[in-house]
């Protein structure tokens, strides 16, 4: 059992104890222990009892639970709790802003255990009457449920890619030629259908083949002679497989993956539909248009963009010189500063920027001033190790509710650069969000605006922003904007990247890595950056360390 899985399971156990109001002391104690377990550098499952007892908060009773999990993959305590919990409550527990105690109140006082009933209760203003809830909580829950319902069957790009690649492997066993098409080929951040094109001359035969594949379940009503539609067992996202003969294959891949607005711009319907084409380039060259790569076929700014840049200008991994928003065990990361830096160096980059959380983010082990001194001393020491690589001293400073940054000037001045981010108080209206962020951008120590909207894809919409004005402020104050490369965020939205470049604002592709594996998230960042048209000359971390550090000062 991996440590992460154990932490998730223990967290669930704490939540269920709280939902059932079982021994508050016991659950507080386990919560505290989980923090220690989360930071434990080695395999918990392999740790001895003595080693486990060294972890802060871990006593004999917790050791017993851990050993249960390690040996049996579960624990009696957890199974009993799950048994006693109405299944619908697990969904309610996922709602942001509803802790286990509130879920308990909803269950015990309103008798609600299902999401749909909770939605109704919000619409009928019954939730706000509960003690400790009020209008604001009800409003949040309502927004969240509606958001959830809307995004019910969608997948983030990383999950969709992973699933599509598995399904591709199955399809290529049966068909000569298979392509991923649809929004995924366009690298959309969120995917609502997985679309494939397969080559086959015999339409009917192709449908039979697909239906013979295990786990592929057809939706007969939605299917047609040319298209198999259905789903894969265990997955909610709809699947479609379009069957094309040899002459129509390229055409169909193009048509199903480009946005309708792009199709209109290339006169697709009048010139190419149902015609045989041998390559996608043909569509562009025949009309003397520049070739647009699949991910940019959105019908937004791609042709305007291509008057200024060529596809060779688009940012690539090999252009990146470093990465500047990462965490270590100093705050809430899983790997040490040295481990993270070495991993970054192994990726071929020449600098690693640490940006651990600042003190306001106490829940994430934000750094108190004495820890900053310690970290910066360690960096000075480590930097003597390499001649071709260095660690930069950064911080992810919280943007406080009033828009100021988390430390005073003399501490802020000790960093090489500052990523300024909002982590708390995300419920803001437009006016509040704008004044808070603009003030942070105007702070002379701010180098990069971190995850600008605070969104979590398919989970949390993020606060409202007038992004154009944010970009103006970034330009005026020489602040770079982050493209947070975590597939959970991908924030700033790619739709604003071209506008950022037009305004002269640099975009920083930041993995926000909390462990070594997280550094690779920059690949998602690059995909979305390219989609937004980001070129090397406007990529902040394509600058050398010296250029980056002198950009503002
Ligand atoms: Zn952050
Ligand atoms: Zn971060």
Coordinates of C-alpha atoms and ligand atoms in Angstrom, one line a residue:
X1 CA 0.0 0.0 0.0
X2 CA 1.4 3.4 -1.0
X3 CA 1.6 6.1 1.6
X4 CA -0.8 8.3 -0.4
X5 CA -3.5 5.6 -0.5
X6 CA -3.1 5.1 3.2
X7 CA -3.4 8.9 3.9
X8 CA -6.6 9.0 1.7
X9 CA -8.1 6.0 3.6
X10 CA -7.3 7.4 7.0
X11 CA -8.8 10.7 6.1
X12 CA -11.9 9.0 5.0
X13 CA -12.0 7.2 8.4
X14 CA -11.7 10.5 10.3
X15 CA -14.5 12.0 8.2
X16 CA -16.8 9.0 8.9
X17 CA -16.0 9.2 12.6
X18 CA -17.0 12.8 12.5
X19 CA -20.2 12.1 10.4
X20 CA -21.2 9.6 13.1
X21 CA -20.0 11.9 15.9
X22 CA -17.8 9.2 17.3
X23 CA -15.3 10.2 19.9
X24 CA -14.0 13.6 18.9
X25 CA -10.7 13.1 20.7
X26 CA -10.0 10.0 18.8
X27 CA -10.7 11.6 15.4
X28 CA -8.6 14.8 16.3
X29 CA -5.8 12.5 17.3
X30 CA -5.9 10.6 14.0
X31 CA -6.1 13.8 12.0
X32 CA -2.9 15.0 13.7
X33 CA -1.2 11.6 13.0
X34 CA -2.2 11.8 9.3
X35 CA -0.2 14.9 8.9
X36 CA 2.9 13.1 10.2
X37 CA 2.2 10.0 8.0
X38 CA 1.7 12.2 5.0
X39 CA 5.3 13.6 5.4
X40 CA 6.9 10.2 6.2
X41 CA 9.7 9.8 3.7
X42 CA 9.7 6.0 3.5
X43 CA 7.1 3.3 2.9
X44 CA 4.7 3.3 5.9
X45 CA 3.6 -0.2 5.1
X46 CA 7.2 -1.4 5.6
X47 CA 7.9 0.6 8.7
X48 CA 8.3 -1.3 12.0
X49 CA 6.1 -0.5 15.0
X50 CA 9.0 1.4 16.7
X51 CA 9.4 3.5 13.6
X52 CA 5.7 4.2 13.3
X53 CA 5.6 5.3 17.0
X54 CA 8.2 8.0 16.2
X55 CA 5.8 9.8 13.9
X56 CA 4.1 12.7 15.8
X57 CA 0.6 11.8 16.9
X58 CA 1.0 8.1 16.2
X59 CA 0.2 6.0 19.2
X60 CA -0.6 2.3 19.7
X61 CA -4.2 2.5 18.4
X62 CA -3.1 4.2 15.2
X63 CA -0.3 1.7 14.7
X64 CA -3.0 -1.0 14.9
X65 CA -5.0 0.7 12.2
X66 CA -2.0 1.2 10.0
X67 CA -1.0 -2.4 10.3
X68 CA -4.5 -3.6 9.5
X69 CA -4.4 -1.5 6.3
X70 CA -0.9 -2.7 5.4
X71 CA -1.7 -6.4 5.9
X72 CA -5.4 -6.5 4.7
X73 CA -5.8 -3.4 2.5
X74 CA -8.6 -2.3 4.9
X75 CA -9.4 -2.1 8.5
X76 CA -12.3 -3.4 10.5
X77 CA -12.9 0.1 11.9
X78 CA -13.3 1.6 8.4
X79 CA -15.4 -1.2 7.1
X80 CA -17.8 -0.9 10.1
X81 CA -18.1 2.8 9.4
X82 CA -18.8 2.4 5.7
X83 CA -21.4 -0.2 6.5
X84 CA -23.2 2.2 8.8
X85 CA -23.1 5.2 6.3
X86 CA -25.8 5.8 3.8
X87 CA -24.1 5.6 0.4
X88 CA -25.3 9.0 -0.8
X89 CA -23.4 10.7 2.1
X90 CA -20.1 10.0 0.5
X91 CA -21.0 12.3 -2.3
X92 CA -22.1 15.0 0.1
X93 CA -18.7 14.7 1.8
X94 CA -17.1 15.8 -1.4
X95 CA -18.8 19.1 -1.4
X96 CA -16.4 21.9 -0.8
X97 CA -17.3 23.9 2.3
X98 CA -19.3 21.1 3.8
X99 CA -17.2 19.4 6.5
X100 CA -18.3 16.1 8.1
X101 CA -20.0 18.0 10.9
X102 CA -22.2 19.9 8.5
X103 CA -22.9 16.7 6.5
X104 CA -24.0 15.1 9.8
X105 CA -26.4 18.0 10.5
X106 CA -27.9 17.7 7.0
X107 CA -28.4 14.0 7.5
X108 CA -29.7 14.1 11.1
X109 CA -31.8 17.2 11.0
X110 CA -33.1 17.3 7.5
X111 CA -33.0 13.5 6.9
X112 CA -31.1 14.1 3.6
X113 CA -28.6 11.5 2.3
X114 CA -28.8 12.1 -1.5
X115 CA -27.4 14.9 -3.6
X116 CA -30.6 15.5 -5.5
X117 CA -32.5 16.0 -2.2
X118 CA -29.9 18.4 -1.0
X119 CA -30.2 20.4 -4.2
X120 CA -33.9 20.6 -3.6
X121 CA -33.4 21.7 0.1
X122 CA -31.1 24.5 -1.1
X123 CA -33.7 25.6 -3.7
X124 CA -36.4 25.6 -1.0
X125 CA -34.1 27.5 1.4
X126 CA -34.2 24.8 4.0
X127 CA -30.4 24.5 4.3
X128 CA -29.9 28.0 5.5
X129 CA -32.1 27.4 8.5
X130 CA -29.8 24.9 10.0
X131 CA -27.6 26.1 12.9
X132 CA -24.2 27.2 11.6
X133 CA -25.2 27.3 7.9
X134 CA -26.8 30.5 6.8
X135 CA -27.4 32.0 3.4
X136 CA -23.8 32.0 2.2
X137 CA -23.2 28.3 2.9
X138 CA -26.5 27.4 1.2
X139 CA -25.5 29.5 -1.8
X140 CA -22.1 27.7 -2.0
X141 CA -23.6 24.3 -1.8
X142 CA -26.2 25.1 -4.4
X143 CA -23.5 26.4 -6.8
X144 CA -21.3 23.4 -6.2
X145 CA -24.1 20.8 -6.8
X146 CA -25.1 22.6 -10.0
X147 CA -21.5 22.7 -11.1
X148 CA -21.1 19.0 -10.3
X149 CA -24.2 18.0 -12.2
X150 CA -23.0 19.9 -15.2
X151 CA -19.6 18.2 -15.1
X152 CA -20.9 14.9 -14.2
X153 CA -19.7 12.9 -17.3
X154 CA -16.6 14.9 -18.1
X155 CA -12.9 14.1 -17.6
X156 CA -9.9 16.2 -17.1
X157 CA -7.4 16.0 -20.0
X158 CA -4.9 13.8 -18.0
X159 CA -7.5 11.2 -17.1
X160 CA -9.1 11.3 -20.6
X161 CA -5.6 10.9 -22.2
X162 CA -4.9 7.9 -20.0
X163 CA -8.2 6.2 -20.8
X164 CA -8.0 7.0 -24.5
X165 CA -4.5 5.5 -24.7
X166 CA -5.7 2.2 -23.2
X167 CA -8.7 2.1 -25.5
X168 CA -6.4 2.9 -28.5
X169 CA -4.4 -0.2 -27.7
X170 CA -7.6 -2.3 -27.9
X171 CA -8.8 -0.7 -31.1
X172 CA -5.5 -1.2 -32.9
X173 CA -5.7 -4.9 -32.4
X174 CA -8.8 -4.9 -34.6
X175 CA -8.4 -2.0 -37.0
X176 CA -5.6 -1.2 -39.5
X177 CA -5.7 2.5 -38.6
X178 CA -7.0 4.3 -35.5
X179 CA -6.8 7.9 -34.4
X180 CA -7.8 9.8 -31.3
X181 CA -10.1 12.7 -32.5
X182 CA -12.6 15.0 -30.9
X183 CA -11.7 17.5 -28.2
X184 CA -8.9 15.4 -26.9
X185 CA -6.9 15.7 -30.1
X186 CA -7.3 19.5 -29.6
X187 CA -5.9 19.1 -26.1
X188 CA -9.0 20.6 -24.5
X189 CA -8.5 20.9 -20.7
X190 CA -11.8 19.1 -20.1
X191 CA -13.2 16.3 -22.3
X192 CA -16.9 15.4 -22.5
X193 CA -16.6 12.6 -25.0
X194 CA -13.8 10.3 -26.2
X195 CA -13.9 10.2 -30.0
X196 CA -12.0 7.7 -32.2
X197 CA -11.8 7.3 -35.9
X198 CA -11.1 3.8 -37.2
X199 CA -10.5 2.7 -40.8
X200 CA -12.8 -0.1 -42.2
X201 CA -14.5 -0.8 -45.4
X202 CA -17.2 -2.9 -43.9
X203 CA -19.3 -0.7 -41.7
X204 CA -21.5 -3.4 -40.3
X205 CA -18.5 -5.7 -39.7
X206 CA -16.8 -2.9 -37.8
X207 CA -19.7 -2.5 -35.5
X208 CA -19.8 -6.2 -34.7
X209 CA -16.0 -6.1 -33.9
X210 CA -16.5 -3.3 -31.5
X211 CA -19.4 -5.0 -29.8
X212 CA -17.3 -8.1 -29.4
X213 CA -14.7 -6.2 -27.3
X214 CA -15.1 -6.8 -23.6
X215 CA -16.2 -3.8 -21.5
X216 CA -17.4 -1.9 -24.6
X217 CA -21.2 -1.4 -24.2
X218 CA -23.2 0.0 -27.0
X219 CA -25.8 2.6 -26.7
X220 CA -28.0 1.3 -29.5
X221 CA -30.3 4.3 -29.7
X222 CA -27.4 6.7 -30.1
X223 CA -25.4 4.6 -32.6
X224 CA -25.8 4.9 -36.4
X225 CA -24.4 2.8 -39.2
X226 CA -21.3 5.1 -39.4
X227 CA -20.8 5.6 -35.7
X228 CA -20.6 3.3 -32.7
X229 CA -21.6 5.0 -29.5
X230 CA -21.6 3.7 -26.0
X231 CA -19.4 3.6 -22.9
X232 CA -16.7 1.5 -21.2
X233 CA -17.7 -0.4 -18.2
X234 CA -16.6 1.4 -15.0
X235 CA -16.3 4.8 -16.8
X236 CA -18.8 7.5 -17.1
X237 CA -17.5 9.4 -20.2
X238 CA -19.4 8.7 -23.4
X239 CA -17.3 7.0 -26.2
X240 CA -17.8 7.3 -29.9
X241 CA -16.1 5.4 -32.7
X242 CA -16.5 6.7 -36.2
X243 CA -16.0 4.3 -39.0
X244 CA -14.4 5.7 -42.1
X245 CA -13.2 4.1 -45.4
X246 CA -9.7 4.8 -46.7
X247 CA -10.8 7.9 -48.6
X248 CA -12.6 9.5 -45.7
X249 CA -10.2 8.8 -42.9
X250 CA -8.2 12.0 -42.8
X251 CA -11.2 14.1 -43.5
X252 CA -13.2 12.7 -40.6
X253 CA -10.3 13.0 -38.2
X254 CA -10.0 16.6 -39.1
X255 CA -13.7 17.4 -39.0
X256 CA -14.3 15.7 -35.7
X257 CA -11.3 17.3 -33.9
X258 CA -11.5 20.9 -35.1
X259 CA -13.9 23.3 -33.5
X260 CA -16.8 24.3 -35.7
X261 CA -15.6 27.9 -35.7
X262 CA -12.3 26.8 -37.1
X263 CA -14.1 24.7 -39.7
X264 CA -15.9 27.8 -40.8
X265 CA -12.7 29.8 -41.1
X266 CA -11.2 27.2 -43.4
X267 CA -14.4 26.9 -45.5
X268 CA -14.5 23.3 -44.6
X269 CA -18.2 22.7 -45.2
X270 CA -18.2 24.3 -48.6
X271 CA -14.9 23.0 -49.9
X272 CA -13.9 19.8 -48.2
X273 CA -16.8 18.0 -46.6
X274 CA -17.2 14.4 -47.9
X275 CA -14.3 15.0 -50.3
X276 CA -11.3 12.7 -50.2
X277 CA -8.2 14.4 -48.9
X278 CA -4.8 12.8 -48.4
X279 CA -3.5 15.1 -45.7
X280 CA -4.7 17.9 -43.4
X281 CA -2.0 20.2 -44.9
X282 CA -4.0 20.1 -48.1
X283 CA -6.9 21.9 -46.5
X284 CA -4.7 24.8 -45.6
X285 CA -2.3 24.9 -48.6
X286 CA -5.1 24.8 -51.2
X287 CA -6.4 28.1 -49.8
X288 CA -3.0 29.6 -49.1
X289 CA -3.6 29.5 -45.4
X290 CA -0.9 28.7 -42.9
X291 CA -1.0 25.2 -41.4
X292 CA -2.6 25.3 -38.0
X293 CA -1.6 22.5 -35.5
X294 CA -4.5 20.4 -34.2
X295 CA -4.6 21.9 -30.7
X296 CA -5.0 25.4 -32.0
X297 CA -7.9 24.7 -34.2
X298 CA -10.4 26.7 -32.1
X299 CA -11.6 29.4 -34.4
X300 CA -10.3 32.1 -32.0
X301 CA -7.0 33.7 -32.7
X302 CA -5.1 31.1 -34.6
X303 CA -5.0 32.9 -37.9
X304 CA -4.2 36.3 -36.4
X305 CA -1.5 34.5 -34.4
X306 CA 0.0 33.0 -37.5
X307 CA 0.5 36.4 -39.0
X308 CA 3.1 37.0 -36.3
X309 CA 4.5 33.6 -35.5
X310 CA 5.2 30.3 -37.0
X311 CA 4.6 26.8 -35.6
X312 CA 8.3 26.6 -34.9
X313 CA 8.1 29.4 -32.4
X314 CA 5.7 27.5 -30.2
X315 CA 7.2 26.6 -26.8
X316 CA 8.6 23.1 -26.5
X317 CA 10.0 21.2 -23.6
X318 CA 13.6 21.7 -25.0
X319 CA 13.2 25.5 -24.8
X320 CA 12.6 25.4 -21.0
X321 CA 15.5 26.3 -18.9
X322 CA 14.0 25.7 -15.5
X323 CA 10.9 25.6 -13.4
X324 CA 10.0 28.0 -10.6
X325 CA 7.0 27.0 -8.6
X326 CA 7.6 23.9 -6.6
X327 CA 7.3 22.7 -3.0
X328 CA 9.5 20.6 -0.7
X329 CA 9.2 19.0 2.7
X330 CA 9.9 22.5 4.1
X331 CA 6.1 23.1 3.5
X332 CA 3.7 20.5 2.2
X333 CA 5.8 18.7 -0.4
X334 CA 6.7 15.1 -0.3
X335 CA 10.4 15.3 -1.3
X336 CA 13.3 17.2 0.1
X337 CA 14.7 20.3 -1.5
X338 CA 17.7 18.3 -2.7
X339 CA 15.6 15.5 -4.1
X340 CA 13.4 17.9 -6.0
X341 CA 16.4 19.8 -7.3
X342 CA 18.2 16.7 -8.5
X343 CA 15.1 15.4 -10.2
X344 CA 14.7 18.8 -12.0
X345 CA 18.4 18.6 -13.1
X346 CA 17.8 15.1 -14.4
X347 CA 15.1 16.5 -16.6
X348 CA 17.7 18.5 -18.3
X349 CA 16.8 21.9 -16.8
X350 CA 19.4 24.3 -15.4
X351 CA 17.6 25.8 -12.5
X352 CA 15.1 24.7 -9.9
X353 CA 13.0 27.4 -8.2
X354 CA 11.6 26.5 -4.8
X355 CA 8.4 28.3 -3.8
X356 CA 7.2 26.7 -0.6
X357 CA 4.1 28.0 1.1
X358 CA 4.3 31.2 3.2
X359 CA 3.3 31.3 6.8
X360 CA -0.4 32.3 6.3
X361 CA -0.9 28.8 4.8
X362 CA -0.5 27.2 8.2
X363 CA -2.5 24.1 7.0
X364 CA 0.2 23.5 4.4
X365 CA 3.2 24.0 6.7
X366 CA 3.8 27.6 5.5
X367 CA 7.3 28.9 6.4
X368 CA 7.8 31.0 9.5
X369 CA 10.7 33.5 9.1
X370 CA 13.2 31.2 10.9
X371 CA 12.5 28.4 8.5
X372 CA 13.1 30.7 5.6
X373 CA 16.5 31.5 6.9
X374 CA 17.2 27.8 7.3
X375 CA 16.1 27.1 3.8
X376 CA 18.1 29.8 2.2
X377 CA 21.2 28.7 4.1
X378 CA 20.6 25.2 2.8
X379 CA 20.2 26.5 -0.8
X380 CA 23.5 28.4 -0.5
X381 CA 25.2 25.2 0.6
X382 CA 23.6 23.0 -2.0
X383 CA 24.4 25.5 -4.8
X384 CA 28.1 24.7 -4.3
X385 CA 27.5 21.2 -5.5
X386 CA 26.9 22.1 -9.2
X387 CA 28.5 24.2 -11.8
X388 CA 25.8 23.7 -14.4
X389 CA 22.7 24.0 -12.2
X390 CA 21.3 26.1 -9.3
X391 CA 18.5 26.4 -6.9
X392 CA 16.6 29.7 -6.9
X393 CA 15.2 31.1 -3.6
X394 CA 11.6 31.7 -4.2
X395 CA 8.4 31.6 -2.1
X396 CA 4.7 31.1 -2.9
X397 CA 3.5 34.1 -0.8
X398 CA -0.2 34.1 0.1
X399 CA -2.1 37.0 -1.2
X400 CA -3.9 38.0 2.1
X401 CA -7.6 39.0 2.1
X402 CA -6.6 42.7 1.8
X403 CA -4.3 42.1 -1.2
X404 CA -1.0 42.5 0.7
X405 CA 1.6 39.7 0.6
X406 CA 2.2 37.4 3.5
X407 CA 5.6 38.8 4.8
X408 CA 6.9 42.3 5.3
X409 CA 9.3 43.9 2.9
X410 CA 12.6 42.8 4.4
X411 CA 11.7 39.2 4.3
X412 CA 10.2 39.5 0.8
X413 CA 13.5 41.1 -0.3
X414 CA 15.4 38.0 0.8
X415 CA 13.9 36.0 -2.0
X416 CA 15.1 35.7 -5.6
X417 CA 11.5 35.9 -6.7
X418 CA 8.0 35.7 -5.4
X419 CA 5.0 33.8 -6.7
X420 CA 1.9 35.5 -5.3
X421 CA -1.2 33.3 -4.9
X422 CA -4.6 33.2 -3.3
X423 CA -5.3 30.1 -1.2
X424 CA -7.9 31.2 1.3
X425 CA -11.0 33.3 1.1
X426 CA -11.8 32.2 -2.5
X427 CA -15.4 33.2 -2.2
X428 CA -15.1 36.6 -3.7
X429 CA -17.3 38.7 -6.0
X430 CA -15.7 40.3 -9.0
X431 CA -15.0 43.6 -7.4
X432 CA -13.3 42.1 -4.3
X433 CA -11.3 39.6 -6.4
X434 CA -10.1 42.3 -8.7
X435 CA -9.0 44.8 -6.0
X436 CA -7.3 42.0 -4.1
X437 CA -5.3 40.7 -7.1
X438 CA -4.5 44.1 -8.6
X439 CA -3.0 45.1 -5.3
X440 CA -0.9 42.0 -5.2
X441 CA 0.3 42.5 -8.8
X442 CA 1.3 46.1 -7.9
X443 CA 3.4 44.9 -4.9
X444 CA 7.0 45.6 -6.0
X445 CA 8.1 42.1 -4.8
X446 CA 5.6 40.1 -6.9
X447 CA 7.3 38.3 -9.7
X448 CA 4.6 35.9 -10.9
X449 CA 0.9 35.8 -10.2
X450 CA 0.2 32.1 -9.2
X451 CA -2.9 30.1 -10.4
X452 CA -4.7 33.3 -11.3
X453 CA -8.3 32.2 -10.9
X454 CA -8.0 29.5 -8.2
X455 CA -10.0 27.1 -10.3
X456 CA -9.9 23.3 -9.9
X457 CA -11.1 21.8 -13.1
X458 CA -14.4 20.0 -12.7
X459 CA -14.3 20.7 -9.0
X460 CA -14.3 24.4 -8.4
X461 CA -15.0 27.1 -10.9
X462 CA -12.6 29.7 -9.4
X463 CA -13.4 33.3 -8.5
X464 CA -14.6 35.7 -11.1
X465 CA -11.9 37.9 -12.8
X466 CA -11.7 40.5 -15.5
X467 CA -8.7 38.8 -17.0
X468 CA -8.0 41.5 -19.5
X469 CA -7.5 44.0 -16.7
X470 CA -5.4 41.6 -14.8
X471 CA -3.2 41.2 -17.8
X472 CA -3.0 45.0 -18.1
X473 CA -1.8 45.2 -14.5
X474 CA 0.7 42.5 -15.1
X475 CA 2.1 44.3 -18.1
X476 CA 2.3 47.6 -16.2
X477 CA 4.1 46.0 -13.3
X478 CA 6.3 43.6 -15.1
X479 CA 4.7 40.6 -13.4
X480 CA 4.6 37.3 -15.2
X481 CA 1.4 35.2 -15.2
X482 CA 1.4 31.6 -14.2
X483 CA 0.2 28.8 -16.4
X484 CA -0.2 26.3 -13.5
X485 CA 0.6 23.0 -15.2
X486 CA -1.1 20.7 -12.8
X487 CA -3.8 19.0 -14.7
X488 CA -6.1 19.8 -11.8
X489 CA -5.7 23.5 -12.5
X490 CA -4.3 24.5 -15.9
X491 CA -4.8 28.1 -14.8
X492 CA -4.4 30.7 -16.4
X493 CA -6.9 29.5 -19.0
X494 CA -5.2 29.0 -22.4
X495 CA -7.8 31.3 -24.0
X496 CA -6.0 34.3 -22.5
X497 CA -2.4 33.4 -23.4
X498 CA -2.4 35.1 -26.8
X499 CA -3.8 38.3 -25.2
X500 CA -1.1 38.1 -22.6
X501 CA 1.6 37.9 -25.3
X502 CA -0.1 40.8 -27.2
X503 CA 0.3 42.9 -24.0
X504 CA 3.9 41.8 -23.5
X505 CA 3.2 39.7 -20.4
X506 CA 5.4 36.6 -19.9
X507 CA 3.7 33.3 -19.1
X508 CA 5.5 31.0 -16.7
X509 CA 4.8 27.3 -17.1
X510 CA 4.9 26.1 -13.5
X511 CA 4.4 22.5 -12.4
X512 CA 3.5 23.5 -8.8
X513 CA 5.1 20.1 -8.0
X514 CA 4.7 18.8 -4.5
X515 CA 6.8 15.7 -5.3
X516 CA 9.2 14.5 -7.9
X517 CA 6.6 13.1 -10.2
X518 CA 4.8 16.4 -10.2
X519 CA 7.6 18.0 -12.2
X520 CA 6.4 16.1 -15.3
X521 CA 3.1 18.0 -15.1
X522 CA 5.0 20.6 -17.2
X523 CA 4.1 18.4 -20.1
X524 CA 0.4 19.3 -19.6
X525 CA 1.4 22.9 -19.2
X526 CA 3.2 22.8 -22.6
X527 CA 0.2 21.2 -24.3
X528 CA -2.1 23.9 -23.0
X529 CA 0.5 26.6 -23.6
X530 CA 0.8 25.6 -27.3
X531 CA -2.9 25.5 -27.5
X532 CA -2.9 29.1 -26.4
X533 CA -0.2 30.0 -28.9
X534 CA 2.6 30.6 -26.3
X535 CA 5.9 31.2 -28.0
X536 CA 9.4 30.8 -26.6
X537 CA 10.1 34.5 -26.4
X538 CA 7.2 35.1 -24.0
X539 CA 7.8 32.0 -21.8
X540 CA 9.2 33.1 -18.5
X541 CA 11.0 29.9 -17.6
X542 CA 12.6 29.7 -21.1
X543 CA 14.7 32.6 -19.8
X544 CA 18.1 31.8 -18.2
X545 CA 18.2 32.0 -14.5
X546 CA 20.0 35.4 -14.7
X547 CA 17.6 36.8 -17.2
X548 CA 14.7 35.7 -15.1
X549 CA 16.1 37.2 -11.9
X550 CA 16.8 40.5 -13.6
X551 CA 13.6 40.7 -15.4
X552 CA 12.0 42.9 -12.8
X553 CA 14.9 44.2 -10.7
Ligands
LIG1 ZN1 -0.7 27.6 -4.7
LIG2 ZN1 2.1 25.9 -5.0

